[in-house]
Short mmCIF file of C-alpha atoms and ligand atoms in Angstrom, two decimals:
data_model
loop_
_atom_site.label_atom_id
_atom_site.label_comp_id
_atom_site.label_asym_id
_atom_site.label_seq_id
_atom_site.Cartn_x
_atom_site.Cartn_y
_atom_site.Cartn_z
CA MET A 1425 12.98 8.94 22.95
CA GLY A 1426 15.47 8.45 20.08
CA SER A 1427 17.72 11.32 18.97
CA ALA A 1428 15.77 11.56 15.72
CA VAL A 1429 12.63 12.21 17.66
CA VAL A 1430 14.37 14.77 19.89
CA SER A 1431 15.71 16.61 16.80
CA ASN A 1432 12.47 16.70 15.04
CA LEU A 1433 10.61 17.95 18.00
CA LEU A 1434 13.17 20.54 18.52
CA GLY A 1435 13.01 21.53 14.97
CA GLU A 1436 9.21 21.90 15.38
CA ILE A 1437 9.60 24.05 18.37
CA MET A 1438 12.01 26.35 16.75
CA THR A 1439 10.37 26.89 13.41
CA ASN A 1440 6.61 26.41 14.39
CA ASN A 1441 6.27 23.97 11.67
CA ALA A 1442 3.16 21.75 10.93
CA ALA A 1443 3.93 18.74 13.14
CA PHE A 1444 2.81 15.04 12.74
CA SER A 1445 3.37 12.15 14.88
CA ILE A 1446 4.10 8.90 13.02
CA ALA A 1447 3.47 5.50 14.67
CA VAL A 1448 6.19 3.19 13.23
CA PHE A 1449 6.03 -0.58 13.07
CA PRO A 1450 9.25 -1.98 11.81
CA GLY A 1451 7.78 -5.53 12.28
CA ASP A 1452 9.41 -8.84 11.57
CA GLY A 1453 11.83 -10.27 8.97
CA ILE A 1454 13.06 -7.68 6.52
CA GLY A 1455 10.58 -5.11 7.97
CA PRO A 1456 13.08 -3.43 10.32
CA GLU A 1457 15.81 -3.54 7.62
CA VAL A 1458 13.80 -1.60 5.35
CA MET A 1459 12.26 0.77 7.85
CA GLU A 1460 15.60 1.87 9.33
CA PRO A 1461 16.89 3.54 6.24
CA CYS A 1462 13.43 4.95 5.38
CA LEU A 1463 13.34 6.81 8.66
CA GLY A 1464 16.83 8.09 7.94
CA LEU A 1465 15.75 9.51 4.62
CA LEU A 1466 12.51 11.05 6.13
CA ASN A 1467 14.66 12.79 8.75
CA GLU A 1468 17.09 14.20 6.11
CA MET A 1469 14.21 15.37 3.93
CA THR A 1470 12.41 16.97 6.80
CA GLU A 1471 15.50 18.95 7.65
CA GLN A 1472 16.29 19.77 4.03
CA ILE A 1473 12.86 20.90 2.92
CA GLY A 1474 11.46 22.58 6.03
CA GLY A 1475 7.84 23.64 6.45
CA PHE A 1476 6.86 20.36 8.42
CA ALA A 1477 8.15 18.25 11.19
CA LEU A 1478 7.75 14.57 11.83
CA SER A 1479 8.01 12.71 15.24
CA PHE A 1480 8.34 9.00 15.06
CA ALA A 1481 7.45 6.58 17.82
CA SER A 1482 8.53 3.11 17.12
CA HIS A 1483 6.26 0.12 18.35
CA GLU A 1484 6.80 -3.68 18.45
CA ALA A 1485 4.15 -5.87 16.91
CA GLY A 1486 4.08 -8.94 15.05
CA ALA A 1487 4.86 -12.51 14.80
CA GLU A 1488 8.16 -12.41 16.95
CA LEU A 1489 6.49 -10.36 19.67
CA TYR A 1490 3.61 -12.90 19.76
CA GLN A 1491 6.08 -15.75 20.08
CA ARG A 1492 7.74 -13.96 22.98
CA THR A 1493 4.76 -12.60 24.96
CA GLY A 1494 1.52 -14.36 23.55
CA SER A 1495 0.27 -10.80 22.11
CA ALA A 1496 0.94 -9.80 18.55
CA MET A 1497 -0.19 -6.19 19.60
CA PRO A 1498 -0.78 -4.91 22.96
CA ASP A 1499 -3.57 -2.68 23.94
CA GLU A 1500 -1.20 0.37 24.41
CA THR A 1501 0.24 -0.09 20.94
CA TRP A 1502 -3.47 0.07 19.55
CA LYS A 1503 -3.98 3.22 21.23
CA ALA A 1504 -0.76 4.72 20.02
CA ALA A 1505 -1.66 3.77 16.40
CA GLU A 1506 -5.22 5.11 16.91
CA GLU A 1507 -3.75 8.49 18.13
CA ALA A 1508 -0.92 8.90 15.51
CA ASP A 1509 -1.39 11.13 12.42
CA ALA A 1510 -0.35 8.30 10.26
CA ILE A 1511 1.01 4.56 10.60
CA LEU A 1512 4.15 3.56 8.86
CA LEU A 1513 4.72 -0.22 8.79
CA GLY A 1514 7.69 -2.39 7.42
CA ALA A 1515 6.26 -5.97 7.25
CA ILE A 1516 4.71 -8.21 9.85
CA GLY A 1517 4.37 -12.01 10.05
CA HIS A 1518 6.22 -15.21 9.88
CA PRO A 1519 4.99 -18.40 7.99
CA GLU A 1520 6.00 -20.62 10.87
CA ILE A 1521 4.59 -18.48 13.84
CA ARG A 1522 0.83 -18.69 13.82
CA TYR A 1523 -2.27 -18.58 16.13
CA PRO A 1524 -3.33 -21.81 17.45
CA ASP A 1525 -5.98 -22.17 14.84
CA GLY A 1526 -3.38 -21.74 12.16
CA ARG A 1527 -4.10 -18.25 11.08
CA GLU A 1528 -1.09 -16.01 10.35
CA ILE A 1529 -0.10 -13.13 12.73
CA ALA A 1530 -1.27 -10.19 10.82
CA PRO A 1531 -2.22 -7.04 13.14
CA GLN A 1532 -1.88 -4.95 10.01
CA VAL A 1533 -5.06 -6.74 8.65
CA ASP A 1534 -6.62 -6.31 11.90
CA MET A 1535 -5.89 -2.46 11.72
CA ARG A 1536 -7.55 -2.37 8.39
CA GLU A 1537 -10.79 -3.54 9.97
CA GLN A 1538 -10.40 -1.61 13.33
CA PHE A 1539 -9.55 1.74 11.70
CA GLU A 1540 -11.91 1.17 8.56
CA LEU A 1541 -9.07 1.54 6.16
CA PHE A 1542 -11.45 0.74 3.32
CA ALA A 1543 -9.26 1.60 0.22
CA GLY A 1544 -6.12 -0.27 -0.34
CA VAL A 1545 -4.30 1.99 -2.82
CA ARG A 1546 -1.65 0.09 -4.90
CA PRO A 1547 0.22 2.10 -7.44
CA VAL A 1548 1.84 0.32 -10.25
CA ARG A 1549 4.48 2.78 -11.73
CA THR A 1550 7.59 1.95 -13.71
CA TYR A 1551 10.43 4.14 -14.93
CA PRO A 1552 12.70 4.00 -17.78
CA GLY A 1553 15.87 1.93 -16.39
CA MET A 1554 13.92 -0.13 -13.98
CA PRO A 1555 14.21 -3.93 -14.72
CA VAL A 1556 10.65 -4.71 -15.65
CA PRO A 1557 9.58 -8.14 -16.93
CA LEU A 1558 7.48 -6.89 -20.24
CA ALA A 1559 9.53 -6.16 -23.15
CA ASP A 1560 7.11 -3.57 -24.77
CA PRO A 1561 8.50 -0.08 -24.17
CA ARG A 1562 5.06 1.06 -22.85
CA ALA A 1563 5.72 -1.35 -19.94
CA GLN A 1564 8.66 0.91 -18.90
CA SER A 1565 6.44 4.02 -17.97
CA LEU A 1566 3.36 2.59 -16.47
CA ASP A 1567 1.26 4.62 -14.27
CA ILE A 1568 -1.80 2.63 -13.02
CA VAL A 1569 -3.43 2.62 -9.49
CA LEU A 1570 -5.14 -0.34 -8.19
CA ILE A 1571 -7.77 0.12 -5.49
CA ARG A 1572 -8.69 -2.76 -3.29
CA GLU A 1573 -11.68 -2.72 -1.04
CA GLN A 1574 -10.44 -3.82 2.34
CA THR A 1575 -13.18 -4.03 4.92
CA GLU A 1576 -15.43 -6.83 3.51
CA GLY A 1577 -15.70 -9.00 0.31
CA LEU A 1578 -14.48 -12.60 0.70
CA PHE A 1579 -12.10 -11.42 3.61
CA ALA A 1580 -15.18 -10.46 5.70
CA GLU A 1581 -15.20 -14.06 6.71
CA ARG A 1582 -11.60 -14.09 7.60
CA ASP A 1583 -11.98 -15.99 10.86
CA LYS A 1584 -15.65 -17.13 10.72
CA GLY A 1585 -15.44 -19.81 7.79
CA VAL A 1586 -16.59 -23.26 8.61
CA ILE A 1587 -15.44 -26.70 7.90
CA GLU A 1588 -18.21 -29.26 8.42
CA ASP A 1589 -17.30 -33.03 9.35
CA ASN A 1590 -14.16 -32.64 7.16
CA GLN A 1591 -16.57 -32.94 4.32
CA LEU A 1592 -17.48 -29.33 3.34
CA ALA A 1593 -15.82 -25.81 3.85
CA ARG A 1594 -17.84 -22.63 3.46
CA ASP A 1595 -16.75 -18.88 3.49
CA SER A 1596 -19.02 -16.40 2.17
CA MET A 1597 -18.84 -12.99 0.33
CA THR A 1598 -20.28 -9.69 1.72
CA ILE A 1599 -20.73 -6.74 -0.45
CA THR A 1600 -22.67 -3.77 1.13
CA ARG A 1601 -23.93 -0.63 -0.61
CA ALA A 1602 -22.29 1.55 2.11
CA ALA A 1603 -18.81 0.17 1.62
CA SER A 1604 -19.16 -0.02 -2.27
CA GLU A 1605 -20.29 3.53 -2.45
CA ARG A 1606 -17.48 4.94 -0.34
CA LEU A 1607 -14.91 2.93 -2.35
CA PHE A 1608 -16.15 3.93 -5.79
CA GLY A 1609 -16.39 7.49 -4.57
CA TYR A 1610 -12.69 7.48 -3.48
CA ALA A 1611 -11.90 5.81 -7.00
CA PHE A 1612 -13.55 8.49 -8.96
CA ASP A 1613 -11.92 11.36 -6.72
CA LEU A 1614 -8.67 9.72 -7.36
CA GLY A 1615 -9.42 9.57 -11.18
CA ARG A 1616 -10.35 13.27 -10.95
CA LYS A 1617 -7.04 14.24 -9.15
CA ARG A 1618 -5.16 12.32 -11.80
CA LYS A 1619 -7.07 13.89 -14.69
CA SER A 1620 -6.12 17.51 -13.26
CA ALA A 1621 -2.53 16.15 -13.38
CA GLY A 1622 -2.97 15.64 -17.19
CA ARG A 1623 -3.81 11.93 -17.37
CA PRO A 1624 -6.64 10.45 -19.37
CA ALA A 1625 -8.43 9.41 -16.45
CA ARG A 1626 -10.70 6.29 -16.45
CA VAL A 1627 -12.23 3.97 -13.57
CA THR A 1628 -12.42 0.42 -14.26
CA CYS A 1629 -14.56 -1.79 -12.03
CA VAL A 1630 -13.13 -5.36 -11.88
CA ASP A 1631 -15.82 -7.90 -10.91
CA LYS A 1632 -17.15 -11.34 -11.85
CA ALA A 1633 -20.82 -9.95 -12.35
CA ASN A 1634 -21.60 -12.61 -15.00
CA ILE A 1635 -21.53 -15.51 -12.46
CA LEU A 1636 -22.05 -14.28 -8.88
CA LYS A 1637 -24.91 -12.05 -7.52
CA SER A 1638 -22.75 -10.37 -5.15
CA PHE A 1639 -20.63 -8.96 -8.00
CA PHE A 1640 -23.71 -8.14 -9.95
CA PHE A 1641 -24.75 -5.81 -6.91
CA PHE A 1642 -21.24 -4.45 -6.88
CA ARG A 1643 -21.35 -3.48 -10.44
CA SER A 1644 -24.70 -1.93 -10.08
CA VAL A 1645 -23.63 0.16 -7.26
CA PHE A 1646 -20.52 1.21 -9.35
CA ASP A 1647 -22.70 2.22 -12.30
CA GLU A 1648 -24.82 4.38 -9.96
CA VAL A 1649 -21.70 6.04 -8.50
CA ALA A 1650 -20.18 6.42 -12.03
CA ALA A 1651 -23.41 8.32 -13.14
CA GLN A 1652 -22.66 10.94 -10.35
CA HIS A 1653 -19.13 11.32 -11.73
CA THR A 1654 -19.75 11.95 -15.40
CA ASP A 1655 -16.59 13.87 -15.90
CA ILE A 1656 -14.62 10.72 -15.50
CA ASP A 1657 -14.82 7.73 -17.91
CA ALA A 1658 -15.87 4.56 -16.52
CA ASP A 1659 -15.98 0.91 -17.57
CA HIS A 1660 -16.05 -2.66 -16.33
CA CYS A 1661 -13.81 -5.85 -16.78
CA HIS A 1662 -14.41 -9.37 -15.53
CA VAL A 1663 -11.56 -10.38 -13.17
CA ASP A 1664 -10.26 -13.25 -15.38
CA ALA A 1665 -10.12 -10.79 -18.32
CA MET A 1666 -8.23 -8.31 -16.24
CA ALA A 1667 -5.58 -10.76 -15.14
CA LEU A 1668 -4.91 -11.37 -18.91
CA ASN A 1669 -5.07 -7.59 -19.71
CA LEU A 1670 -2.61 -6.71 -17.08
CA VAL A 1671 -0.05 -8.99 -18.66
CA ARG A 1672 -0.85 -8.13 -22.12
CA GLN A 1673 -1.57 -4.42 -22.07
CA PRO A 1674 -1.35 -2.90 -18.64
CA TRP A 1675 -0.70 0.65 -20.04
CA SER A 1676 -4.36 0.84 -21.28
CA PHE A 1677 -5.68 1.25 -17.60
CA ASP A 1678 -5.73 3.98 -15.34
CA VAL A 1679 -7.59 3.47 -11.98
CA ILE A 1680 -8.75 -0.20 -11.41
CA VAL A 1681 -11.14 -0.73 -8.32
CA THR A 1682 -12.12 -4.18 -7.12
CA GLU A 1683 -13.22 -6.38 -4.19
CA ASN A 1684 -10.90 -7.36 -1.45
CA LEU A 1685 -9.67 -10.87 -2.71
CA PHE A 1686 -9.58 -10.01 -6.44
CA GLY A 1687 -7.52 -6.77 -5.32
CA ASP A 1688 -5.17 -8.96 -3.25
CA ILE A 1689 -4.34 -11.23 -6.27
CA LEU A 1690 -4.31 -8.48 -8.85
CA SER A 1691 -1.91 -6.18 -6.85
CA ASP A 1692 0.66 -9.10 -6.89
CA ILE A 1693 0.32 -9.07 -10.65
CA GLY A 1694 0.99 -5.28 -10.33
CA ALA A 1695 3.95 -5.80 -8.19
CA GLY A 1696 5.21 -8.29 -10.89
CA LEU A 1697 4.74 -5.64 -13.57
CA MET A 1698 7.10 -3.38 -11.45
CA GLY A 1699 9.62 -6.16 -11.44
CA GLY A 1700 9.22 -7.54 -7.99
CA MET A 1701 7.78 -7.28 -4.51
CA GLY A 1702 10.43 -4.89 -3.24
CA MET A 1703 9.26 -2.14 -5.88
CA ALA A 1704 5.66 -2.10 -4.85
CA PRO A 1705 4.32 0.39 -2.40
CA SER A 1706 0.84 0.70 -0.68
CA ALA A 1707 -1.42 2.85 1.27
CA ASP A 1708 -4.33 1.69 3.37
CA ILE A 1709 -6.71 4.58 3.45
CA GLY A 1710 -9.73 5.25 5.76
CA ALA A 1711 -11.74 8.37 6.69
CA LYS A 1712 -9.71 9.13 9.63
CA HIS A 1713 -6.63 6.92 9.68
CA ALA A 1714 -4.18 5.67 7.08
CA LEU A 1715 -1.45 3.04 7.19
CA PHE A 1716 1.53 2.85 4.65
CA GLN A 1717 3.47 -0.30 3.85
CA PRO A 1718 5.27 -2.04 1.12
CA CYS A 1719 3.18 -4.69 -0.61
CA HIS A 1720 5.75 -7.33 0.27
CA GLY A 1721 5.80 -9.58 3.40
CA THR A 1722 8.68 -10.32 5.72
CA ALA A 1723 10.57 -12.33 3.23
CA PRO A 1724 12.25 -14.79 5.79
CA ASP A 1725 14.26 -16.29 3.19
CA ILE A 1726 16.42 -13.13 2.66
CA ALA A 1727 16.00 -11.66 6.13
CA GLY A 1728 19.32 -10.56 7.95
CA GLN A 1729 21.38 -10.64 4.71
CA GLY A 1730 21.21 -7.06 3.65
CA LYS A 1731 19.58 -8.13 0.37
CA ALA A 1732 16.14 -6.67 0.92
CA ASN A 1733 15.12 -4.03 -1.56
CA PRO A 1734 13.88 -0.90 0.39
CA THR A 1735 12.36 0.77 -2.68
CA ALA A 1736 8.76 -0.23 -1.77
CA MET A 1737 9.24 1.09 1.60
CA PHE A 1738 10.53 4.51 0.33
CA LEU A 1739 7.69 4.87 -2.03
CA SER A 1740 5.14 4.01 0.61
CA ALA A 1741 6.76 6.80 2.61
CA ALA A 1742 6.37 9.14 -0.21
CA MET A 1743 2.58 8.19 -0.34
CA MET A 1744 2.40 8.99 3.35
CA LEU A 1745 3.97 12.47 2.90
CA ASP A 1746 1.56 13.13 -0.03
CA TRP A 1747 -1.60 11.89 2.02
CA LEU A 1748 -0.64 14.07 5.17
CA GLY A 1749 0.24 16.95 3.01
CA ASP A 1750 -3.18 16.70 1.06
CA ARG A 1751 -5.21 16.30 4.27
CA HIS A 1752 -3.77 18.84 6.18
CA GLU A 1753 -2.90 21.27 3.45
CA VAL A 1754 0.85 21.39 3.85
CA PRO A 1755 2.22 21.73 0.38
CA ALA A 1756 5.74 21.33 1.54
CA MET A 1757 4.80 17.63 2.49
CA GLN A 1758 3.45 17.06 -1.03
CA GLU A 1759 6.74 18.37 -2.45
CA ALA A 1760 8.69 15.97 -0.10
CA GLY A 1761 6.64 13.10 -1.42
CA ARG A 1762 7.29 14.08 -5.04
CA LYS A 1763 11.08 14.52 -4.36
CA LEU A 1764 11.29 11.07 -2.71
CA ASN A 1765 9.48 9.56 -5.79
CA ASP A 1766 11.78 11.45 -8.09
CA ALA A 1767 14.76 10.29 -6.08
CA VAL A 1768 13.74 6.68 -6.66
CA GLU A 1769 13.17 7.26 -10.20
CA GLY A 1770 16.59 9.00 -10.60
CA ALA A 1771 18.24 6.09 -8.63
CA PHE A 1772 17.07 3.59 -11.13
CA SER A 1773 17.27 5.73 -14.34
CA ALA A 1774 20.84 5.02 -15.19
CA GLY A 1775 19.89 1.20 -15.31
CA ASP A 1776 22.86 -0.14 -13.46
CA LEU A 1777 20.98 -0.59 -10.14
CA ARG A 1778 20.02 -4.07 -10.11
CA PRO A 1779 18.51 -5.27 -6.72
CA TYR A 1780 19.14 -8.83 -5.61
CA GLU A 1781 15.41 -9.69 -6.45
CA PHE A 1782 16.29 -8.97 -10.05
CA GLY A 1783 19.38 -11.08 -9.92
CA GLY A 1784 21.55 -8.05 -9.39
CA SER A 1785 23.92 -7.46 -6.34
CA ALA A 1786 22.41 -4.02 -5.07
CA GLY A 1787 21.33 -4.71 -1.52
CA THR A 1788 19.50 -2.48 1.05
CA ALA A 1789 22.61 -0.19 1.64
CA ALA A 1790 23.53 0.30 -1.96
CA ILE A 1791 19.97 1.21 -3.05
CA THR A 1792 19.54 3.57 0.05
CA ARG A 1793 22.98 5.21 -0.90
CA ARG A 1794 21.79 5.98 -4.49
CA VAL A 1795 18.37 7.21 -3.51
CA ARG A 1796 20.13 9.40 -0.91
CA GLU A 1797 22.52 10.80 -3.54
CA LYS A 1798 19.54 11.79 -5.75
CA LEU A 1799 17.85 13.51 -3.01
CA GLY A 1800 21.04 15.28 -2.23
CA ASP A 1801 21.30 16.19 -5.99
CA ALA A 1802 17.75 17.64 -5.88
CA ALA A 1803 18.48 19.67 -2.77
P1 ATP B 1021 2.96 -12.42 2.63
O1 ATP B 1021 2.11 -13.66 2.69
O2 ATP B 1021 3.34 -11.93 4.09
O3 ATP B 1021 2.63 -11.35 1.74
P2 ATP B 1021 4.70 -13.73 0.99
O4 ATP B 1021 5.06 -15.08 1.37
O5 ATP B 1021 3.73 -13.61 -0.09
O6 ATP B 1021 4.45 -12.87 2.08
P3 ATP B 1021 7.00 -12.05 0.63
O7 ATP B 1021 7.53 -12.09 2.02
O8 ATP B 1021 6.46 -10.82 0.10
O9 ATP B 1021 6.08 -13.21 0.37
O10 ATP B 1021 8.14 -12.63 -0.35
C1 ATP B 1021 7.90 -13.30 -1.59
C2 ATP B 1021 9.17 -13.35 -2.44
O11 ATP B 1021 9.62 -12.00 -2.67
C3 ATP B 1021 10.30 -13.86 -1.57
O12 ATP B 1021 11.14 -14.79 -2.27
C4 ATP B 1021 11.17 -12.73 -1.09
O13 ATP B 1021 12.43 -13.02 -0.75
C5 ATP B 1021 10.91 -11.71 -2.16
N1 ATP B 1021 10.94 -10.48 -1.63
C6 ATP B 1021 9.83 -9.83 -0.81
N2 ATP B 1021 10.15 -8.57 -0.53
C7 ATP B 1021 11.34 -8.26 -0.89
C8 ATP B 1021 12.24 -7.17 -0.79
N3 ATP B 1021 11.78 -6.04 -0.24
N4 ATP B 1021 13.44 -7.30 -1.44
C9 ATP B 1021 13.95 -8.40 -2.14
N5 ATP B 1021 13.15 -9.53 -2.28
C10 ATP B 1021 11.79 -9.46 -1.67
#
């Protein structure tokens, strides 16, 4: 048991705080490099804010473990993830370490299935001072959330597709009423939460209903759910038009909800709007479980060089604090989530913090230092 775990457990006993266990997966490549400072900040904030306690148990899973042992995620680790209050993950995988059939090592994707983490929540938020690619001033204060369905769609056939006689390949799309209803229900609930925070809430369904029957069905279920949430505006957009709109006028959207593969692609456009993969956080939300991780992969090209941008990891941890606080009614955790977000915003607001991925020279340590300073200022 690490000293951080001991000190948090002691804190919990002494103050009788709301206590939560976090299953931590540092993972491969830059995963451990962004996870370590993140846990450091979470420990400091827990002490600073009070009212809750976190205990972290770290687990090995991923490509490097698979290469060494033949298992990407042992049974006892599955059990620990299932029993934890939340899962915090750095990044997992390596392009050159694969299963014999060529698939990438991705226990985080298996966890989505196993724990039914049906909503992939990908906020696209930018702040003044952040180095964003679009010149329009409105791109400097984006606040969109993209929700990606994560249990079916084209990914339902992940390891079941066929190649016949080297002549034909086939994967099929699955859209069910049950999964679509819960997805859209989540999207409208989020829209309502954002409306109560003063945003002009609107939920946009992204599909290809003009061509594929599966998406015609997806859209018709969306319309049924929208009819039960008339306090929130709803509309549709074909995926090709959305790709264009996200580049031309992303500020005109609020909550975007879509199928698994479309969401996978559009959320990378979202990360691009934020300037880079190192800025984009995510949450995989289910009815009982939730996993929080940066959108980026393990970035083997920069691993071990101190160049990884830890911002997406910090923002994912902020989402975890907000989710736990909301679910267990611990306002201090939601406050902690807001403070972490504000500290990131404050870190970039002077406009002089340029991560390596933007061509600057701020590495993991420099960005962490600046965010820590801002947290200190807010204390
Ligand atoms: P995956 O398929 O696992 O999502 P990927 O191959 O799409 O991974 P990433 O590992 O996310 O890609 O990396 C894409 C590019 O972004 C790489 O050039 C990488 O160095 C860069 N990158 C990703 N994450 C970060 C980060 N946190 N900080 C700096 N650069 C990053």
